[in-house]
Short mmCIF file of C-alpha atoms and ligand atoms in Angstrom, two decimals:
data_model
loop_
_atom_site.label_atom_id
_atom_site.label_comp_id
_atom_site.label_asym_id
_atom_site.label_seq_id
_atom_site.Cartn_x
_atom_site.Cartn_y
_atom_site.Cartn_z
CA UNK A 1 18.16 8.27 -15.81
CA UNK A 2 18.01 8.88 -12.27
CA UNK A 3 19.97 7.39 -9.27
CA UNK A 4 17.42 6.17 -7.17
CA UNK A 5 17.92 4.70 -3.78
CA UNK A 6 14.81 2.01 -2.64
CA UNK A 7 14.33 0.95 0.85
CA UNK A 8 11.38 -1.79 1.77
CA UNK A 9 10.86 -4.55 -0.99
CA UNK A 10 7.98 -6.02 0.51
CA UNK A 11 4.84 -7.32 -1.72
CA UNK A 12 4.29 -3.71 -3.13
CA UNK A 13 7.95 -2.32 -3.07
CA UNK A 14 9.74 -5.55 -4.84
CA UNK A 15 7.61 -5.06 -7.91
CA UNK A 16 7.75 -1.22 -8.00
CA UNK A 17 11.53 -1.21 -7.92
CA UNK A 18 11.43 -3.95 -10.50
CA UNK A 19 10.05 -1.58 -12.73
CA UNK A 20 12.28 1.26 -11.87
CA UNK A 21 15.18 -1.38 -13.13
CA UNK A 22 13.14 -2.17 -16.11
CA UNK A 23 12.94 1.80 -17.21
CA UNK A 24 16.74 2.08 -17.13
CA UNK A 25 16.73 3.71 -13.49
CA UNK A 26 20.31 2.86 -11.59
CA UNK A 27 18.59 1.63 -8.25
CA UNK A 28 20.52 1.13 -5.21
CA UNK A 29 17.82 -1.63 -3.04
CA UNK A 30 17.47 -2.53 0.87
CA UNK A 31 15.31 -4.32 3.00
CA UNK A 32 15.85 -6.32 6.05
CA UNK A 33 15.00 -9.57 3.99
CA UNK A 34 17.53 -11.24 1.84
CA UNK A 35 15.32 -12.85 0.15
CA UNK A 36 13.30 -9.59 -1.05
CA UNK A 37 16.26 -7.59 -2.05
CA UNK A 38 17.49 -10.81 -4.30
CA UNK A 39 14.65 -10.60 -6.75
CA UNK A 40 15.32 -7.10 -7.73
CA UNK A 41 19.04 -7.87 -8.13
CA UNK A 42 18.10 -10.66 -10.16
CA UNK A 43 16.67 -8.21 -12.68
CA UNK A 44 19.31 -5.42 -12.42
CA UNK A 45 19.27 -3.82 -9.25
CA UNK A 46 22.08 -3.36 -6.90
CA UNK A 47 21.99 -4.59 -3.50
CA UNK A 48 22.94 -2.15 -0.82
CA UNK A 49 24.59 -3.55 2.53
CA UNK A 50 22.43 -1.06 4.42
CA UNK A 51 19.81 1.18 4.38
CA UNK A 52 22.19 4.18 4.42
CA UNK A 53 24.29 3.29 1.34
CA UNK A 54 21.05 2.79 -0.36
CA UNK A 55 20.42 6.44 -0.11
CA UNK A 56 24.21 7.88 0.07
CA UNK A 57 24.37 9.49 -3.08
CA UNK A 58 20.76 8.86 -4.67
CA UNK A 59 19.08 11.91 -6.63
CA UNK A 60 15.88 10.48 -5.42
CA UNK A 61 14.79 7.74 -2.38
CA UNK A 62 12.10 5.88 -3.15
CA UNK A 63 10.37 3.85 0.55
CA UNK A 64 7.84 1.19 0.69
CA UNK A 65 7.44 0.29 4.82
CA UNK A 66 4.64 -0.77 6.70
CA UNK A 67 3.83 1.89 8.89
CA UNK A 68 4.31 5.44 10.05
CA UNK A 69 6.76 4.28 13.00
CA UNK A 70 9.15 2.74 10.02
CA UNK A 71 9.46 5.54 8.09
CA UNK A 72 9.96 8.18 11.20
CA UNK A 73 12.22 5.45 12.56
CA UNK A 74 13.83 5.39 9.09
CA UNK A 75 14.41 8.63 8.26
CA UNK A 76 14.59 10.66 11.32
CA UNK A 77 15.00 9.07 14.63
CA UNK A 78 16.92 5.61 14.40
CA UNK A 79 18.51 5.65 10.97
CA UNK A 80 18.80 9.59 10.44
CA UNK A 81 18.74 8.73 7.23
CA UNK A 82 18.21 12.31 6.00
CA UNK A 83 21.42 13.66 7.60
CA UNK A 84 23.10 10.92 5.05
CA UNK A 85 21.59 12.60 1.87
CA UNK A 86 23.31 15.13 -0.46
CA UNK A 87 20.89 18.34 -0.24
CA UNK A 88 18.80 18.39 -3.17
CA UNK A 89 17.59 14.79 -2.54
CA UNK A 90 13.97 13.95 -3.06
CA UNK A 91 12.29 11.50 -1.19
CA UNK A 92 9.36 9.76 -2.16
CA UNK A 93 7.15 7.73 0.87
CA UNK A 94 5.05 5.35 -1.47
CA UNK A 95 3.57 3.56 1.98
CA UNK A 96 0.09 4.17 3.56
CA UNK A 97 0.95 5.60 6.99
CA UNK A 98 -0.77 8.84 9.05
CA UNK A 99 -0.99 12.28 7.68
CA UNK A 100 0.82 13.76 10.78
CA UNK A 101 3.70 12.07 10.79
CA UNK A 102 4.09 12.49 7.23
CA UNK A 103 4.24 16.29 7.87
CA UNK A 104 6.39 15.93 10.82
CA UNK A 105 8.74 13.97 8.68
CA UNK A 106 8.38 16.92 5.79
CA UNK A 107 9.56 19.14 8.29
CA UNK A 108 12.22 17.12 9.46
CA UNK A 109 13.23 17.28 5.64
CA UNK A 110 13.97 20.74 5.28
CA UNK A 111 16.53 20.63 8.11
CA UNK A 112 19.18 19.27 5.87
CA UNK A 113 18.03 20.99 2.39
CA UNK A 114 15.56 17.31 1.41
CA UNK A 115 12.17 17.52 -0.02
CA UNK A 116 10.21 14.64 1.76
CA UNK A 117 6.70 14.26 -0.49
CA UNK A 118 4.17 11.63 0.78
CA UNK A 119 3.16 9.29 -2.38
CA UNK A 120 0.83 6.32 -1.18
CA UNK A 121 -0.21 4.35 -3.80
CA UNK A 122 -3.59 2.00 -5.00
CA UNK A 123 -3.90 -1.16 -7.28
CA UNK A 124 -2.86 -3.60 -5.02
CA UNK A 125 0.09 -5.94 -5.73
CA UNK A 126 -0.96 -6.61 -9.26
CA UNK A 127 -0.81 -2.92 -10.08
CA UNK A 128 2.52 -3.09 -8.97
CA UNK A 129 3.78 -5.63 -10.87
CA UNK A 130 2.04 -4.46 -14.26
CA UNK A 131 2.87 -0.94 -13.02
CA UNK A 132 -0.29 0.76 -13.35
CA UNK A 133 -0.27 2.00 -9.74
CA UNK A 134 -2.49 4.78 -9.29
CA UNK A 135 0.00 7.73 -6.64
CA UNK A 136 -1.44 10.14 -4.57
CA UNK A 137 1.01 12.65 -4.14
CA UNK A 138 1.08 15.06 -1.20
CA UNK A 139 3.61 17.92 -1.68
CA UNK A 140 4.82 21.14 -3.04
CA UNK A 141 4.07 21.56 -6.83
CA UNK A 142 7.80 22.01 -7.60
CA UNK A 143 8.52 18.30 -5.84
CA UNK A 144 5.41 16.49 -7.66
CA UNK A 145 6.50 17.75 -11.24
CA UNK A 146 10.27 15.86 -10.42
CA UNK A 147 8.45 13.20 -9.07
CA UNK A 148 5.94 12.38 -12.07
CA UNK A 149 8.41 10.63 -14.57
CA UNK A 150 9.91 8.49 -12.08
CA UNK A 151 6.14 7.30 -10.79
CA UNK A 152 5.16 7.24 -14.08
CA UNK A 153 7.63 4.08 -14.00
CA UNK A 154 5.64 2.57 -11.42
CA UNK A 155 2.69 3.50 -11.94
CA UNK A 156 -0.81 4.85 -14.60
CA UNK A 157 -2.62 7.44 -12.51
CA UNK A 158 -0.73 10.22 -10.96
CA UNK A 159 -2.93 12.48 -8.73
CA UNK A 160 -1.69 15.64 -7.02
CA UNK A 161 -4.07 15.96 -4.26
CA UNK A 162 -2.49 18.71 -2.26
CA UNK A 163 0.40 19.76 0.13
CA UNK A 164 2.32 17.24 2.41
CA UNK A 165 -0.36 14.58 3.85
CA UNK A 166 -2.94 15.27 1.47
CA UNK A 167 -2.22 12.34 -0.66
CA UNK A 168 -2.32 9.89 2.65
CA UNK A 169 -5.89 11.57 3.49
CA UNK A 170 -6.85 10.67 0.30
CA UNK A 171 -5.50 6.81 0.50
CA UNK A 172 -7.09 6.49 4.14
CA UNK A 173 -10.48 7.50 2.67
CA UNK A 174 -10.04 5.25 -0.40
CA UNK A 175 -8.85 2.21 1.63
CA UNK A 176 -11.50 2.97 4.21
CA UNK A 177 -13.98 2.39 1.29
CA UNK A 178 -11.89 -0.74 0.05
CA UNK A 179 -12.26 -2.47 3.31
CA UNK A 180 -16.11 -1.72 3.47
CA UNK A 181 -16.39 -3.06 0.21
CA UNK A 182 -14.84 -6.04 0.47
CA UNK A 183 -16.45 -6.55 3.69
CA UNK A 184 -19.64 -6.27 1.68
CA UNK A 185 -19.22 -8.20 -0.82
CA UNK A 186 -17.65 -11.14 1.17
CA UNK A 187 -20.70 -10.84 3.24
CA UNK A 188 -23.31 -10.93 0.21
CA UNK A 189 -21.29 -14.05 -1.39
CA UNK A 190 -21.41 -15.60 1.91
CA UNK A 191 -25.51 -15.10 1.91
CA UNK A 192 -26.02 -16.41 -1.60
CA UNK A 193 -23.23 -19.45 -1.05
CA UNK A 194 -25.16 -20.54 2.16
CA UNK A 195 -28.42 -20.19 0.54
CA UNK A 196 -27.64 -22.26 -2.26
CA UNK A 197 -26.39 -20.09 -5.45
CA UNK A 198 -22.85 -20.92 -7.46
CA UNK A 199 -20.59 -18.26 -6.22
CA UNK A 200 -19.46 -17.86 -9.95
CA UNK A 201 -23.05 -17.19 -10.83
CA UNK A 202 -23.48 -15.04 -8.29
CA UNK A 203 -20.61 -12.83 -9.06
CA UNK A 204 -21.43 -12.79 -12.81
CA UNK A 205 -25.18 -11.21 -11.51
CA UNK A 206 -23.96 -8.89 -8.99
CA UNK A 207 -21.08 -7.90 -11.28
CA UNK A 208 -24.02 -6.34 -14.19
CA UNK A 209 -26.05 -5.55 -11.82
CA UNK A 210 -26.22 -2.74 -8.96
CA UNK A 211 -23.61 -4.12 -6.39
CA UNK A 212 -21.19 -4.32 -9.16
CA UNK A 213 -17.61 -2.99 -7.14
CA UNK A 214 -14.00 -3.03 -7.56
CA UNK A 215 -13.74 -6.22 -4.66
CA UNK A 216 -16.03 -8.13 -7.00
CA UNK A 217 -14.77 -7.17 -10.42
CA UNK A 218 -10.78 -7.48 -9.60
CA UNK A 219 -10.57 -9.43 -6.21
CA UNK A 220 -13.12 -11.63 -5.96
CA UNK A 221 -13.26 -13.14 -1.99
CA UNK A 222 -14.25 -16.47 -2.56
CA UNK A 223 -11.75 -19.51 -3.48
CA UNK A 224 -11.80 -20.67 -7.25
CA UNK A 225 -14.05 -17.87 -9.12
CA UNK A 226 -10.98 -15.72 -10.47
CA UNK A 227 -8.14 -17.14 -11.13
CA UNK A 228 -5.06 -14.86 -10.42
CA UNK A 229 -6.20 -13.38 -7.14
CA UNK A 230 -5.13 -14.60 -3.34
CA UNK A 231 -8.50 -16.29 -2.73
CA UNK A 232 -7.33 -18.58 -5.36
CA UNK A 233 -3.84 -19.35 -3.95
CA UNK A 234 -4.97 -19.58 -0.16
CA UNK A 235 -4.93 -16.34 0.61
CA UNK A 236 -1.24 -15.75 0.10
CA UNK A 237 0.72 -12.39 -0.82
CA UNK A 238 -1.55 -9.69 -1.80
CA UNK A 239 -2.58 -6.97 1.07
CA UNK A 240 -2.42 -8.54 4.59
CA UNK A 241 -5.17 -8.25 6.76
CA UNK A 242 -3.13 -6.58 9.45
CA UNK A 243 -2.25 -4.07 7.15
CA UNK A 244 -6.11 -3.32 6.46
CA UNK A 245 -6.74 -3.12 10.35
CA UNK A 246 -4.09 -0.38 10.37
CA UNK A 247 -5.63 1.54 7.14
CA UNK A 248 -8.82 1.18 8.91
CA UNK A 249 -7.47 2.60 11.99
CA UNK A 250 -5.70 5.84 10.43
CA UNK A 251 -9.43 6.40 9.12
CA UNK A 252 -10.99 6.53 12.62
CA UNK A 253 -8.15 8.74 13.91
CA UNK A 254 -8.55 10.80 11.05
CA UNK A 255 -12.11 10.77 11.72
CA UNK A 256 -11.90 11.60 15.22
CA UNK A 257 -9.32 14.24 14.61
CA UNK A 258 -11.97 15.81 12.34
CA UNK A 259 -15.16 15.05 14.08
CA UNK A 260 -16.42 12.91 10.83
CA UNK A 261 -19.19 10.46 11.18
CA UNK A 262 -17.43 7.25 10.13
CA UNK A 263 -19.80 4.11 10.86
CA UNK A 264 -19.13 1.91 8.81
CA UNK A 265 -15.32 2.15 8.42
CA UNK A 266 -15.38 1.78 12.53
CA UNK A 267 -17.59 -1.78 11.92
CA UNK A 268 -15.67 -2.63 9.02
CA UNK A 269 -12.51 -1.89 11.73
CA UNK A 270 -13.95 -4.36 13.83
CA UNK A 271 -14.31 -7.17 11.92
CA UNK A 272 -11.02 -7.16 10.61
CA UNK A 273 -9.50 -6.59 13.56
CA UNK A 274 -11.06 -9.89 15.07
CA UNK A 275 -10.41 -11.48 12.25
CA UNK A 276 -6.77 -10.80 12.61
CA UNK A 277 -7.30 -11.87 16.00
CA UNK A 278 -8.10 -15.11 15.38
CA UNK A 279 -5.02 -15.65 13.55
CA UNK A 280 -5.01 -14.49 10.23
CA UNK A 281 -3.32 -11.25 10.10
CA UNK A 282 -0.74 -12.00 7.14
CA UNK A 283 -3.28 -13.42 5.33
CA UNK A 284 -4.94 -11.40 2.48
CA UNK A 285 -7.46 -9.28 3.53
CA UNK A 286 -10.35 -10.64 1.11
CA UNK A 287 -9.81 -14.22 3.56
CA UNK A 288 -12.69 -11.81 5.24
CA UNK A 289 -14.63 -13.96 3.08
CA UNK A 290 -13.83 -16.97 5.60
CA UNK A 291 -14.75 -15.24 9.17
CA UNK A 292 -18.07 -14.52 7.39
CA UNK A 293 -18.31 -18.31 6.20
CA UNK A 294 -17.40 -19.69 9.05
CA UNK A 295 -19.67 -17.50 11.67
P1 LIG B 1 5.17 -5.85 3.22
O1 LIG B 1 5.08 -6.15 4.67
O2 LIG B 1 5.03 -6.95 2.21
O3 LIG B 1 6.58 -5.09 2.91
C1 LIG B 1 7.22 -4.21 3.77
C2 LIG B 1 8.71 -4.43 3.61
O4 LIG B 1 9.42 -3.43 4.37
C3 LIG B 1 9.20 -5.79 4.11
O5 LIG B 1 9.88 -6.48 3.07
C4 LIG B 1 10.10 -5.45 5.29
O6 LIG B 1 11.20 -6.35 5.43
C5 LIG B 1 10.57 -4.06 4.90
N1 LIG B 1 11.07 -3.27 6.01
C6 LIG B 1 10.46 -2.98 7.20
N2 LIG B 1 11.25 -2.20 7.96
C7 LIG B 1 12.37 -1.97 7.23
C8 LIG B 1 13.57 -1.25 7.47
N3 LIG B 1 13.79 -0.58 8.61
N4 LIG B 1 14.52 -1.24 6.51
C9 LIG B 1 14.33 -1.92 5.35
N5 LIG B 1 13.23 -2.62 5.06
C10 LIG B 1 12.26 -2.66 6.00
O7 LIG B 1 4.09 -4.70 2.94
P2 LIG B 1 3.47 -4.25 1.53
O8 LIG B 1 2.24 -5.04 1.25
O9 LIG B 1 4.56 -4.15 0.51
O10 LIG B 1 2.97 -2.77 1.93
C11 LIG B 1 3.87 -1.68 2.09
C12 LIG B 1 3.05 -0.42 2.27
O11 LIG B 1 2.20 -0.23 1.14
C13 LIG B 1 2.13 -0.45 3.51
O12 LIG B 1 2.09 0.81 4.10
C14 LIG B 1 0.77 -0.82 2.92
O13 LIG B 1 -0.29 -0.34 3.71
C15 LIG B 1 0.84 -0.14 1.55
N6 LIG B 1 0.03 -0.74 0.48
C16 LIG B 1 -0.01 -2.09 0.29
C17 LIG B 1 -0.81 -2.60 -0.74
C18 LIG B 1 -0.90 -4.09 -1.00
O14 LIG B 1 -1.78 -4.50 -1.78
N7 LIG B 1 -0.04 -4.92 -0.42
C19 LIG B 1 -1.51 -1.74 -1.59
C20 LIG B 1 -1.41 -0.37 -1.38
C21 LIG B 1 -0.64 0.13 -0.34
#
């Protein structure tokens, strides 16, 4: 059993380093909130007074943070976090943030003898919990093999999908789709509600029929129709629309950076963005389902 040191224990980190407690893991937590780091004590985990004596002696540092400017802030500029790690350490970045910085960070790594792999992850908060997680691991073979068993903790699917920043290439594309589709199919349930149909009926049609999608299957948009989801508790927990706005945004400067056509990831973008605008960035991002309903 490794000694694993977890930093950010948010709506996806919390559960994940549940589960790392549940497989017998000795894991050392921190996160600015009180509150967060509690519930994984209450299971087993230790609470660390800081982020650096979270990671002071860990085999392996496992990070769940917003954004790119967290984890650089983390681990290399503010904290220096890596020049507090025995050599040898592995760190594992489970959040969605840009490919760049994730190599920049990598690099940054090797300066004191750490492996720095990036290791976003899909499934939303219920995959965390239930820890089927799907990673996508960007990273040197050698670093993804000692990674595996401890994601396998976390998570179902394991994907190696290349060297450092592949695996946040991947999760931009992937979430770029996510936040088209859910765009779409808030916008179709929308058309159907406003025109008369039972949104339960609706779904059931669409979902054996050729709009079928993971949005609609798993995460259906509109109040009442699944239980389980955060349409049905008011849009609480789940994956904040501000968080989508950034996803969407790493896909256009990924785009840009590569010259790619991206249309409808730019309009889908958009639309969350002013949606966040009006005041409902910590929302859920499937309360797209309400801009549509109420313009
Ligand atoms: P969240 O905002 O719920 O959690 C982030 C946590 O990081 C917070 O608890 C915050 O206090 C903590 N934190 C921030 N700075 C810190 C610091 N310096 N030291 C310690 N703790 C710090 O976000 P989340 O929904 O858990 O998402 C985390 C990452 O996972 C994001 O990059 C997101 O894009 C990605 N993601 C989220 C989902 C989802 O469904 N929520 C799914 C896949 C990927």
């Amino acid at each position: 059993m490794a000694k694993v040191g977890f930093i950010g224990l948010g709506n996806m980190g919390g559960p994940m380093a549940v589960n790392l407690v549940k497989a017998g893991h000795e894991v050392r937590v921190f996160d600015l909130s009180a509150d967060a780091m509690a519930k994984v004590v209450e299971v087993g985990g230790q609470a660390a007074g800081s982020a650096e004596s979270a990671v002071v002696g860990a085999e392996v540092v496992v990070s769940m943070l917003p954004a790119g400017v967290h984890v650089e802030g983390l681990f290399v500029s503010r904290d220096k976090l890596f020049s507090k790690m025995t050599p040898g350490t592995l760190v594992i970045d489970s959040s969605t943030i840009d490919a760049a910085t994730a190599q920049q960070v990598a690099a940054k790594a090797t300066e004191f003898g750490v492996t720095f792999i990036d290791a976003p992850v899909s499934g939303g908060t219920a995959g965390a919990a239930a820890g089927t997680l799907t990673f996508i691991v960007g990273g040197p073979e050698e670093a993804f093999n000692r990674a595996k068993p401890l994601l396998e903790c976390m998570g179902k699917n394991i994907f190696h999908a290349g060297d450092v920043g592949a695996g946040q290439i991947a999760k931009v594309c992937n979430n770029m789709m996510l936040g088209i589709l859910m765009a779409g199919t808030a916008e179709a349930l929308n058309l159907g509600i406003k025109n008369g149909l039972d949104p339960k009926v609706l779904s059931d049609i669409m979902l054996k029929s050729s709009g079928r999608n993971w949005a609609l299957e798993l995460y259906n948009p509109v109040p009442g129709v699944m239980e389980n989801v955060p349409a049905s508790r008011d849009y609480q927990g789940g994956f904040m629309v501000d968080l989508m706005v950034k996803d969407l945004g790493l896909a256009l400067e990924t785009s840009i950076k590569s010259q790619s056509s991206t249309p409808m990831g730019s309009l889908a973008r958009n639309l969350f963005s002013l949606h966040a605008k009006q005041g409902q960035g910590k929302l859920d991002f499937s309360s797209i389902y309400q801009f549509f309903k109420q313009s």
